[in-house]
N, C-alpha and C. Protein backbone atom coordinates (compact mmCIF):
# COMPACT_ATOMS: atom_id res chain seq x y z
N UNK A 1 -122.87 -51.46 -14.38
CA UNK A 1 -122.56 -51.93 -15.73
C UNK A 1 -123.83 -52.48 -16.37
N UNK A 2 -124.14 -52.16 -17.51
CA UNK A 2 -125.19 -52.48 -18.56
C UNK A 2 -125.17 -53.87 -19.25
N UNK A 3 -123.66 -53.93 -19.58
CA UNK A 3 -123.58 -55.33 -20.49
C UNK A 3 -124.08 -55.28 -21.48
N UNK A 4 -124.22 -56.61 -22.16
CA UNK A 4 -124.69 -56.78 -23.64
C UNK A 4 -126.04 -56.37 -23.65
N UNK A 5 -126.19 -55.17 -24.38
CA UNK A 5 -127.26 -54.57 -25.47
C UNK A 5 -128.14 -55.34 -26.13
N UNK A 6 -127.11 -55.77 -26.80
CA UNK A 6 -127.37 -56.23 -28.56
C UNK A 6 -126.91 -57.64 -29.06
N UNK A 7 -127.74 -58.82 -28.85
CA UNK A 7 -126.44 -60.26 -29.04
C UNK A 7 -127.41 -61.02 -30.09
N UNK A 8 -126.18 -60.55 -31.57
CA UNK A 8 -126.88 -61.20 -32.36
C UNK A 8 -125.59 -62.38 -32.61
N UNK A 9 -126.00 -63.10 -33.94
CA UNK A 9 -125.44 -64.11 -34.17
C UNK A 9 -123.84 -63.85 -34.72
N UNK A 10 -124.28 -62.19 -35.39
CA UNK A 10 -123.13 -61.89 -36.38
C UNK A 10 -122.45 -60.50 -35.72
N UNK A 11 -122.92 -60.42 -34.49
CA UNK A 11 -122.24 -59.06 -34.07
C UNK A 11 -122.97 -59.18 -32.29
N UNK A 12 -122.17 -58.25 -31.26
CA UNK A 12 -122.19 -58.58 -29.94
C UNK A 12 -122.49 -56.75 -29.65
N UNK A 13 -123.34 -55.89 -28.82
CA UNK A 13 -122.35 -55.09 -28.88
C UNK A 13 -122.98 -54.53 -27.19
N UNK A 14 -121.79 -53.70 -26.34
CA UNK A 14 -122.34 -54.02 -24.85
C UNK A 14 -121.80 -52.85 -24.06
N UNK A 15 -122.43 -51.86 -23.39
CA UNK A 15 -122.66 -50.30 -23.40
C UNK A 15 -121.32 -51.64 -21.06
N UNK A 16 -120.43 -50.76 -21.05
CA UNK A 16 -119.33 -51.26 -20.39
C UNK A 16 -119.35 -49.88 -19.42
N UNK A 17 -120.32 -49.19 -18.31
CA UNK A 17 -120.44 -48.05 -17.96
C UNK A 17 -119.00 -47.60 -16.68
N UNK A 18 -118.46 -48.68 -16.19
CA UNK A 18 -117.54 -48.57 -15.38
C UNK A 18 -116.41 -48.16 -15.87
N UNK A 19 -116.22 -48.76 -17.52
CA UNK A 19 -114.84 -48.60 -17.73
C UNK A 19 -115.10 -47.14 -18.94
N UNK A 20 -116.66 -46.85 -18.98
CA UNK A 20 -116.90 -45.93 -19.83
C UNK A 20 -116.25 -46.41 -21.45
N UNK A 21 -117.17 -47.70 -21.93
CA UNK A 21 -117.10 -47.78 -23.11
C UNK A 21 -117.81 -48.11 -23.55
N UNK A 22 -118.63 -48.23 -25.16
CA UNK A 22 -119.38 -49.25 -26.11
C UNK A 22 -118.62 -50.06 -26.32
N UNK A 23 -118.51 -51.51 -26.07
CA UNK A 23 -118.24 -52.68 -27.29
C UNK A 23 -119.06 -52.72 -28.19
N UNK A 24 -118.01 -52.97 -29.38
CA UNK A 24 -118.68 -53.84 -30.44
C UNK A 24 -118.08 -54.86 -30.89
N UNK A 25 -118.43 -56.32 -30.79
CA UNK A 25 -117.60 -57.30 -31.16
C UNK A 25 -118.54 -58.00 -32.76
N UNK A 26 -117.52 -58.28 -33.50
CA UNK A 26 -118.11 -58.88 -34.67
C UNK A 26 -117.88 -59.85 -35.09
N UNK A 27 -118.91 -60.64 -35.70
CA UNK A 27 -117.82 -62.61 -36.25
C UNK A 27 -118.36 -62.60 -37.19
N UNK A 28 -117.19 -63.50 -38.14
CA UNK A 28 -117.30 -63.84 -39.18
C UNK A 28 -117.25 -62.50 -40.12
N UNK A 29 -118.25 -62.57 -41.13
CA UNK A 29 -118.41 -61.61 -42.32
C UNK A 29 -119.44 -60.88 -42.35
N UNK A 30 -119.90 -59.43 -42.36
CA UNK A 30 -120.64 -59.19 -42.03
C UNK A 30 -121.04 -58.24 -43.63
N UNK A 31 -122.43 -59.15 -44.31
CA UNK A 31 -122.87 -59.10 -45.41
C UNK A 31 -123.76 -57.92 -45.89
N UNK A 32 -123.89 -57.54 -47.26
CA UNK A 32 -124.77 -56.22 -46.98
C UNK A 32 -125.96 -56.07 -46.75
N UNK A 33 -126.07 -57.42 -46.44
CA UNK A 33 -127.71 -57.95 -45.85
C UNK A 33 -128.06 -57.33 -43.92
N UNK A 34 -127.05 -57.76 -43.85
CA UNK A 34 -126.59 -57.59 -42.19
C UNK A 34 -126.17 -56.61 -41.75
N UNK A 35 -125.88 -55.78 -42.71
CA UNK A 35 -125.04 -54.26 -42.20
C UNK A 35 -126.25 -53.31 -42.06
N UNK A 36 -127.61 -53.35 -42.74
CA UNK A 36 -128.61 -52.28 -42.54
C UNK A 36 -129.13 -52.54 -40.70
N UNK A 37 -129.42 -54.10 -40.74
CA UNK A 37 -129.65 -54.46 -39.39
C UNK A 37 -128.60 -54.02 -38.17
N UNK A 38 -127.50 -54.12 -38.35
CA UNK A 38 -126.46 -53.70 -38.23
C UNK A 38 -126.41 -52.71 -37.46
N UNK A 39 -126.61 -51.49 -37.97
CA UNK A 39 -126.58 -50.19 -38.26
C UNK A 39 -127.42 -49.29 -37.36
N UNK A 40 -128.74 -50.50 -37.16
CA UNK A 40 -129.64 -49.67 -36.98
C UNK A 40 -129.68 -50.02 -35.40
N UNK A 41 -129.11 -51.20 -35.10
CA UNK A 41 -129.06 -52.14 -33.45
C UNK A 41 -127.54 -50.55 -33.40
N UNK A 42 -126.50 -50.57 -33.83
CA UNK A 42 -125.54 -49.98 -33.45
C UNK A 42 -126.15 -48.58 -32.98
N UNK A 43 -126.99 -47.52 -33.82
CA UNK A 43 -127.21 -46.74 -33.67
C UNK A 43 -128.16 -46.31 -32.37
N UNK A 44 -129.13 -47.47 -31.94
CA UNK A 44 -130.15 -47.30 -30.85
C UNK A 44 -128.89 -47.96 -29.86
N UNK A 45 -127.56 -48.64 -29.94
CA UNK A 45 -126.91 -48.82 -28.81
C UNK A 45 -126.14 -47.55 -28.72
N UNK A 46 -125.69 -46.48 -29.29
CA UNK A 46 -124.86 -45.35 -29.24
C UNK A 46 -125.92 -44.50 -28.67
N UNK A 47 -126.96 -44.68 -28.94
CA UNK A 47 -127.87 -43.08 -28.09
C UNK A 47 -127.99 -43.39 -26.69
N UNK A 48 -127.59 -45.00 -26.26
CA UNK A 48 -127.66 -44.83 -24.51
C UNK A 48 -126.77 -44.48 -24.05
N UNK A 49 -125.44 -43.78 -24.41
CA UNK A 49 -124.31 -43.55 -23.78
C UNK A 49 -124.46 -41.74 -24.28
N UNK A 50 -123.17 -40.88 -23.58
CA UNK A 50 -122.96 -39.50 -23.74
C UNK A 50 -121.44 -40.14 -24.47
N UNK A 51 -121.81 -40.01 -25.56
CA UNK A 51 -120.60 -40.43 -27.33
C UNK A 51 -119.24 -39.54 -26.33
N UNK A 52 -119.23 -38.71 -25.76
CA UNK A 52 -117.94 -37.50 -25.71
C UNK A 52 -117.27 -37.77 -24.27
N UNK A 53 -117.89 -38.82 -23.03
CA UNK A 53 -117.33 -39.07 -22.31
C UNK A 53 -117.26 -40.81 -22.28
N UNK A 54 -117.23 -41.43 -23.48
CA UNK A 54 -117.31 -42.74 -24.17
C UNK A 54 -116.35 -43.27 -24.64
N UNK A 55 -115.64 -44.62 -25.03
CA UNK A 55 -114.77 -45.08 -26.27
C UNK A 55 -115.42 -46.04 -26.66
N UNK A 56 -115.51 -45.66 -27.90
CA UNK A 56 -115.88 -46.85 -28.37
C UNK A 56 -114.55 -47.82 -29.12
N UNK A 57 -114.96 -48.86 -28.67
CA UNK A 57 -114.27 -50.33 -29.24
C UNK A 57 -114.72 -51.22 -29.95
N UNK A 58 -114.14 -51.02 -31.32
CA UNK A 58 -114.53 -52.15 -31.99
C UNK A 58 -113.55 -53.43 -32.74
N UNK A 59 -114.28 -54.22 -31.97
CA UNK A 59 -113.46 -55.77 -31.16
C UNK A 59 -113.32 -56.51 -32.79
N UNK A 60 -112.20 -56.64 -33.88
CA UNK A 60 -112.74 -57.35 -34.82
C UNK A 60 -111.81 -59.03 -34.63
N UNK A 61 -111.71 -59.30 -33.23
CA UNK A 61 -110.64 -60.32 -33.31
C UNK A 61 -111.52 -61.51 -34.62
N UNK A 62 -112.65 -61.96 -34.43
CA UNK A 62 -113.40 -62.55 -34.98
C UNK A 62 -113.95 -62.32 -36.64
N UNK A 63 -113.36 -61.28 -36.75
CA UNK A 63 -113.73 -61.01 -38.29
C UNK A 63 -113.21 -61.71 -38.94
N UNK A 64 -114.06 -61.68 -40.28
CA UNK A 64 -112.90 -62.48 -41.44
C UNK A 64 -112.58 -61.57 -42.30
N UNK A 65 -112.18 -61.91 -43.61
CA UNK A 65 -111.74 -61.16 -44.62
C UNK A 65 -113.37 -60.69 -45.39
N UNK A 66 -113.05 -59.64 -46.24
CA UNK A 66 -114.16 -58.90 -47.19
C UNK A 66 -113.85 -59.41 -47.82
N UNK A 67 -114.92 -59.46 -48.90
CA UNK A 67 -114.68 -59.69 -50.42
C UNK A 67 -114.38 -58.39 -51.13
N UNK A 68 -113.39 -58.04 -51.74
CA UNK A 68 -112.99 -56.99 -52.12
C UNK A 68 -114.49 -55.87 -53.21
N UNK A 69 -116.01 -56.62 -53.28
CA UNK A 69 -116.37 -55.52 -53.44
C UNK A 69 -117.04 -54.68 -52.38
N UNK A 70 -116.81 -54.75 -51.26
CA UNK A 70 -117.18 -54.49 -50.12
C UNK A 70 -116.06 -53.75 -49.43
N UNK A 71 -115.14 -53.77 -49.95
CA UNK A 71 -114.00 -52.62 -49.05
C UNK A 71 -114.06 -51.60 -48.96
N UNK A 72 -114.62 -50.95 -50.22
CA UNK A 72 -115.25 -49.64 -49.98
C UNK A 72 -115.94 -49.73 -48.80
N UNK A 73 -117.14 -50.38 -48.41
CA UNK A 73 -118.14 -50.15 -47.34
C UNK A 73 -117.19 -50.13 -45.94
N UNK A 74 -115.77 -50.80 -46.03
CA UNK A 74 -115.30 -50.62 -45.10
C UNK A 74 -114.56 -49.49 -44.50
N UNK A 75 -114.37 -48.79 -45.90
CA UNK A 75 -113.86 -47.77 -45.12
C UNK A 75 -114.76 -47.11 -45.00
N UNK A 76 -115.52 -46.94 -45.47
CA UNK A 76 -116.98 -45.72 -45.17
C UNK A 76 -117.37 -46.39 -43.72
N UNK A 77 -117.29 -47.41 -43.29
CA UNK A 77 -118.00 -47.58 -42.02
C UNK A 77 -116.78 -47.28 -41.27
N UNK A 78 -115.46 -46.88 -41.05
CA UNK A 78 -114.21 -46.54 -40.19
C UNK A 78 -114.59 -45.17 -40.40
N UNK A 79 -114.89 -44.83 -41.22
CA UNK A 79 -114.80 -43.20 -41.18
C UNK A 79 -116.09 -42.53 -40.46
N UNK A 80 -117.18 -43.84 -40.45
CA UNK A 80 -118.34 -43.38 -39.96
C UNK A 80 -117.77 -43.72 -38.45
N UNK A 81 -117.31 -44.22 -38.01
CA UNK A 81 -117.03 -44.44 -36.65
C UNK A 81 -116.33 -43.30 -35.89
N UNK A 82 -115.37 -42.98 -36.79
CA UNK A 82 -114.97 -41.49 -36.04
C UNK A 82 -115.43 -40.03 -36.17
N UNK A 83 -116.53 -39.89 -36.99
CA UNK A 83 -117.38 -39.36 -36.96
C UNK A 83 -118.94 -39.09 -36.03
N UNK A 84 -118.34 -39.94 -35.14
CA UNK A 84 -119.71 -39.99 -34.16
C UNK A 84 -119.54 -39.05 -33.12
N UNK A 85 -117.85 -38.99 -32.81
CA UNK A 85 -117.98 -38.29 -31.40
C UNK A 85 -117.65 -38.39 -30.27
N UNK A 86 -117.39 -39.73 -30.50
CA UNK A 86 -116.88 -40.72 -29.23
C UNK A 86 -115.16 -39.74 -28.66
N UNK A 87 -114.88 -40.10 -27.46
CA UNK A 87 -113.75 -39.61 -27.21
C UNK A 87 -112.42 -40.46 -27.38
N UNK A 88 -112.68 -41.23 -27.77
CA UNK A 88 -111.61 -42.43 -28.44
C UNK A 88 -112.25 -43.26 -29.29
N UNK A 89 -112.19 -44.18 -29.93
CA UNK A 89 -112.18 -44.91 -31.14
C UNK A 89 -111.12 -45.90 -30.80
N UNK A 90 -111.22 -47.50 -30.67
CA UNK A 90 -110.24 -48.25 -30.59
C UNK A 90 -110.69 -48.99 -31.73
N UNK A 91 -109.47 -49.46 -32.48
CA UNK A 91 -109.69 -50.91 -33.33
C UNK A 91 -109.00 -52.14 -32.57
N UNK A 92 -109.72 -52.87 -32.39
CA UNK A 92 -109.02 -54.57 -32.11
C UNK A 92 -108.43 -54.93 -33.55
N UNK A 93 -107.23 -55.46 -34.14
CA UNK A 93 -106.95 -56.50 -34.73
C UNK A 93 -107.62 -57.74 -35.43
N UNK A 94 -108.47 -57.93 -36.29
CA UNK A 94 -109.04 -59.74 -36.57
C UNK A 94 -107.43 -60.48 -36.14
N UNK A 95 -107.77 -61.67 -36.03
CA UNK A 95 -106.67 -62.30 -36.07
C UNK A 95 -106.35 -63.50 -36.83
N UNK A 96 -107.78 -63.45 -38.25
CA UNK A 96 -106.83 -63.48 -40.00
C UNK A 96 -105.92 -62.55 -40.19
N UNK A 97 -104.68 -63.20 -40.80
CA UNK A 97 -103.83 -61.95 -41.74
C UNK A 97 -104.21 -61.24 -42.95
N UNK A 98 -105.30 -62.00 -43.53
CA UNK A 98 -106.00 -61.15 -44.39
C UNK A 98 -106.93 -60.12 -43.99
N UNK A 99 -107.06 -60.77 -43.04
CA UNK A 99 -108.75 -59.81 -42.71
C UNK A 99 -107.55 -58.29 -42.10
N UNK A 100 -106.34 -58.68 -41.15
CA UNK A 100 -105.66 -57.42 -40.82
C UNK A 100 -105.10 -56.73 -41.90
N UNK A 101 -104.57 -57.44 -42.45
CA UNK A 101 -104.08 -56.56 -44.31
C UNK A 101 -105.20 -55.61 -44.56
N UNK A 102 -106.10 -56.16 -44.79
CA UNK A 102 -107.43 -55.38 -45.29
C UNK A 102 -107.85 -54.19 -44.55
N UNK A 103 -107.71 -54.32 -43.04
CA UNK A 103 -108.06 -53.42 -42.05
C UNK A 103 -106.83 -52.34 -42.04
N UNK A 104 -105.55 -52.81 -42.16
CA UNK A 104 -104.72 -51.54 -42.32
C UNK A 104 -105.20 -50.97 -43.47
N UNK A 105 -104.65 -51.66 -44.57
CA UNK A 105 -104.96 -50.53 -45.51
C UNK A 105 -106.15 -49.74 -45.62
N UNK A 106 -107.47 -50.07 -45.34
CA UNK A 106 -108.58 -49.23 -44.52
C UNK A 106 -108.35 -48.18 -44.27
N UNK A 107 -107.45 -48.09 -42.81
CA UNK A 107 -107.21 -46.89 -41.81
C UNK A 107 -106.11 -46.60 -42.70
N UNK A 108 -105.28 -47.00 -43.15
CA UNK A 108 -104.31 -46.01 -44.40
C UNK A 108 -104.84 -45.07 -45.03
N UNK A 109 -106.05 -45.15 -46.25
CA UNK A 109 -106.67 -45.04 -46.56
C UNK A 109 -107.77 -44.01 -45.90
N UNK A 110 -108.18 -43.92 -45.01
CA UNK A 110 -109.45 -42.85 -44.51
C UNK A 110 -108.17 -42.12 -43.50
N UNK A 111 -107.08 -42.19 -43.12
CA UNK A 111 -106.42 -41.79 -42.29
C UNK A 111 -107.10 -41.96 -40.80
N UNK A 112 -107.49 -42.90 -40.39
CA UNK A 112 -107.92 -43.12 -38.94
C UNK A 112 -107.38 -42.35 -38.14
N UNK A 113 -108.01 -41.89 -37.43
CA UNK A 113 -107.70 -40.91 -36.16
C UNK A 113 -107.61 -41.84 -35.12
N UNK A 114 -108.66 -42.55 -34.75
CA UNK A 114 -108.12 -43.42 -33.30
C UNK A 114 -107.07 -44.10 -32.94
N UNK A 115 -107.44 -45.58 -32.35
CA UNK A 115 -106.00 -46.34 -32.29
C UNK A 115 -106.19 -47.67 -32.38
N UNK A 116 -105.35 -48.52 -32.60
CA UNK A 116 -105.28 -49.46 -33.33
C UNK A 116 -104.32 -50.55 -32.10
N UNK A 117 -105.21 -51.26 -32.12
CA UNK A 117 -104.36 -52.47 -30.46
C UNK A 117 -104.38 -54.00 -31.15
N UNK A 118 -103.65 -54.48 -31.22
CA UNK A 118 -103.89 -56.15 -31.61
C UNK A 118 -103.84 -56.61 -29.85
N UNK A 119 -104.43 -58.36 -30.13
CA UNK A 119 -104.99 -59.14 -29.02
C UNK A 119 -104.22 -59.80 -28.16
């Protein structure tokens, strides 16, 4: 097992080789300041794994709510997620009711293919 990658203040994310997964765990709000940084830690953590014998999980127990001009970016980043390749795609639940309101209608919305687990 590899473990944590990537441990920033506003996001966790940790290549799990036994159980064959990426985590990604996230807190709080993650701003459009933080999403290029983001992006770019996520992307050098996805090239150490083979994406097609992988799941990725992304953990949002810790999220909060968007500010609604940013929902767009959310679904563009769900849709970018199942677009990678991975052989599953999990969503964790936040466990605000806003922040989950927001996250369904999301995957409503882009029609999510993966799956969807609360905590």
């Amino acid at each position: 097992m590899r473990g944590i990658v990537i441990n920033k203040r506003k996001y966790k994310m940790a290549v799990q080789d036994q159980e064959r997964e990426l985590r990604v765990q996230v807190f709080g709000l993650i701003r459009a300041e933080d999403a290029e940084e983001y992006l770019v830690d996520f992307q050098e953590t996805t090239s150490r794994v083979q994406k097609s014998s992988y799941t990725l999980v992304i953990d949002g127990t810790h999220q909060t709510t968007v500010p609604s001009k940013v929902v767009p970016q959310l679904d563009q980043t769900l849709q970018f997620y199942t677009s990678l390749g991975f052989k599953d795609v999990v969503v964790i639940y936040p466990s605000s009711k806003i922040a989950q309101v927001q996250l369904r209608n999301a995957l409503e919305r882009i029609q999510f293919q993966g799956r969807v687990v609360t905590h």
